[in-house]
Steps between C-alpha positions, in 0.01 A plus 500: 500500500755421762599838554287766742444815334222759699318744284586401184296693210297236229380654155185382314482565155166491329423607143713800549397572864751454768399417899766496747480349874762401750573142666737372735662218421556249742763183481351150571609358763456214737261572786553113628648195416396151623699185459277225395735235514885469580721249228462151588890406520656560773779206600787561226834299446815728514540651121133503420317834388211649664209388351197735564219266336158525701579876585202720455505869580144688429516890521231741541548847320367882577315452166269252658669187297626215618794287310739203558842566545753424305816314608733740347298804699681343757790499726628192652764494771672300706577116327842380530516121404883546517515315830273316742255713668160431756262783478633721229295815500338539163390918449228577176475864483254716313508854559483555848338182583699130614439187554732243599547123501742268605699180352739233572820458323624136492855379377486265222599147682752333336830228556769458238807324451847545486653119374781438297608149381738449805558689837801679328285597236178619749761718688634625158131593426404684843831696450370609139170602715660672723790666357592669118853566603730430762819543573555199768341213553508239805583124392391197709526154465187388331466126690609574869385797700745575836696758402204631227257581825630872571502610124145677488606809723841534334321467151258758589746730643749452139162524280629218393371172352556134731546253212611165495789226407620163494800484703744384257344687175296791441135470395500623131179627618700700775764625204247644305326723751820631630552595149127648482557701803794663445674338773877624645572389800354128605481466913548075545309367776738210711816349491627252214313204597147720426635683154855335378827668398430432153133668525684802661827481225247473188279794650838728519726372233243395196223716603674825589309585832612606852474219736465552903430210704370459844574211683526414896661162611124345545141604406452736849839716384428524104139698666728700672702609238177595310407663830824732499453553133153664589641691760788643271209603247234616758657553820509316838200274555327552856244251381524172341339172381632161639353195333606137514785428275376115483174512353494816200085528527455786758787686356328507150151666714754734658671587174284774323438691861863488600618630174302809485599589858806465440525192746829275545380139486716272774439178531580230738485173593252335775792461720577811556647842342836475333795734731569707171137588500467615881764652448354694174180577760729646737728679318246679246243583846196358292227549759218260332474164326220361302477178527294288254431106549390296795674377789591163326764690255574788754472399833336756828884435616658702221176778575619484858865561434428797257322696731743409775736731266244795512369436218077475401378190332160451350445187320260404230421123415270295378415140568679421182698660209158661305338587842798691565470669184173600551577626902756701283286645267224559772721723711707652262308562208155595634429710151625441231377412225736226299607212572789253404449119538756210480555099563616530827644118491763652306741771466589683186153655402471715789850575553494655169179725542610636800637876351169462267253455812623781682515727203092456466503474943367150483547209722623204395294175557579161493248255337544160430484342128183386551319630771501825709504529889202631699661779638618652132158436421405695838703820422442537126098514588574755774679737288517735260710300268347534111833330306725216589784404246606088536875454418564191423312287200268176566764276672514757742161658515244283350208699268259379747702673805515817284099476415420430862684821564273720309248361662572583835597855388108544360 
């Protein structure tokens, strides 16, 4: 019996004769229970189920016997494969007695790709990624980057797509996932000489959208136009990004951090600031400037002259464009856990995948078509990072960058 019952009366019935005695009844219960053995898996990959296979519970009752336990006599706390986890506390309870163990939960390693046929079509495809509807979207010239480099913040800040187009004709690839999205009002990026009249005219008159461009007299104004956009949408910036508006690579690193801090992206030459962006320094009090790249595209003198106007400047560069990258990474994204990785010899990719990387927090780093810099290869063993997605298909990333990859994640 499992239930205790004192003084309970038992009849014997013999050939007519009755005898009556009392018992008490007492449940069976445990008196001990020894673990034998604890399961043998302990190191899981995120989404796996607890496997309790090599388990063995013996119990020892107030009857004298001794039995196995079964699994299903148990409770088992604790497990959560849901996300990385060192040490996860494991509780087996039976009765009043507990045992505990502990496992590791590891996040399945993986890279994938984003790759269309063309650069219009991989930014059509990290949009569809990123985005089910929108109601703008940011459009760039899709073979020269100047006026393209401030986009990721103002993206970011629209929850809008960046995609791409010729200058004198829209990619059909671009037409079709403005349609997809939804897509009202389309923010141009530079003046007619990036994205035509005609591109502008066919967008508004054939296509039906809203059409707002922004466009400076040179490459160092059209940022600052994004950078007053921002500010309309997000208020004044006291903090911004300058980058060299020469070379696009450190910009691209910059793109996925600045845009989910809501960062202005300036950019300048190595011969010094533009007036109308001193004067945009000035007038909007911003007290600190990040600036990314090496002395060779931004030179100490420009450093010197921007904290001359009050302002703090701390600088992060590399040796080159992916060593910058990875400084990037190394100081701003210390733990996360995804990553975004791009040619870095050329534009588009990256551009593209800014609002993407800094919806999933991830850096963006620059690799080369075939090969990848020490220092990425540095940072991605260092950290915590479990999935990296390549945009951009083999002529950008070669299969044997994107294998190496996985390999320095494991």
């Amino acid at each position: 019996t499992t239930k205790q019952e004192v003084g309970k009366v038992v009849t014997v019935t013999y050939e007519g004769k009755k005898a009556t005695f009392t018992v008490d009844l007492i449940a069976r219960k445990a008196t001990e229970v020894k673990l034998n053995s604890y399961p043998a898996k302990v190191d899981y990959l995120a989404g796996e189920t607890l496997d309790l296979t090599g388990l063995s519970l013996e119990a020892t009752f107030n009857d004298g016997t001794t039995e196995a336990l079964a699994i299903g006599d148990l409770s088992v706390t604790g497990f959560d494969s849901s996300t990385a986890a060192n040490n996860q506390v494991i509780t087996i309870t039976y009765g009043t007695w507990k045992f505990t163990y502990e496992v590791t939960i590891q996040q399945n390693l993986s890279v994938s790709v984003i790759a269309g046929n063309n650069r219009y079509h991989t930014a059509a495809l990290i949009s569809q990624a990123t985005y089910e509807q929108s109601e703008i979207a940011i459009l760039a010239q899709g073979m020269n980057f100047p006026d393209a480099l401030a986009a990721g913040p103002l993206a970011y800040a629209l929850n809008a797509p960046i995609l791409l187009t010729w200058t004198d004709r829209l990619a059909e690839e671009t037409e079709a996932e403005l349609l997809r999205l939804g897509v009202k009002k389309i923010i141009i990026l530079g003046g007619n000489n990036a994205i035509s009249e005609a591109v502008e005219s066919n967008l508004k008159d054939t296509l039906g959208y809203e059409t707002q461009r922004l466009a400076g007299l040179n490459r160092y104004t059209t940022a600052l136009e994004v950078a007053e956009y921002i500010k309309a949408l997000k208020g004044t910036p006291h903090r911004v990004v300058l980058s060299s508006g020469t070379s696009f690579a450190d910009a691209l690193s910059i793109g996925s951090y600045a845009a989910s801090e809501g960062l202005p992206i300036l950019t300048t030459s190595p011969l010094g600031l533009v007036q109308e962006t001193i004067d945009f320094l000035s007038i909007n009090n911003v007290s600190e400037v990040l600036v990314v790249g090496g002395t060779t595209v931004i030179p100490a003198e420009i450093e010197e002259n921007l904290k001359t106007m009050g302002i703090t400047v701390k600088r992060i560069s590399g040796d080159n464009r992916e060593s910058t990258s990875a400084a990037i990474a190394s100081e701003l994204y210390q733990d996360t856990r995804f990553a975004v990785a791009a040619n870095g010899m050329t534009f588009p990719d990256a551009l593209a995948a800014a609002p993407y990387a800094a919806k999933h927090n991830a850096p963006i780093l620059l690799v080369r078509q075939d090969q990848i810099h020490e220092t990425i290869h540095t940072y991605l063993s260092g950290s915590s990072i479990h999935t990296i997605t390549v945009v951009g298909g083999d002529a950008a990333v070669s299969e044997q960058v994107r294998d190496e990859l996985l390999k320095t994640l494991q």
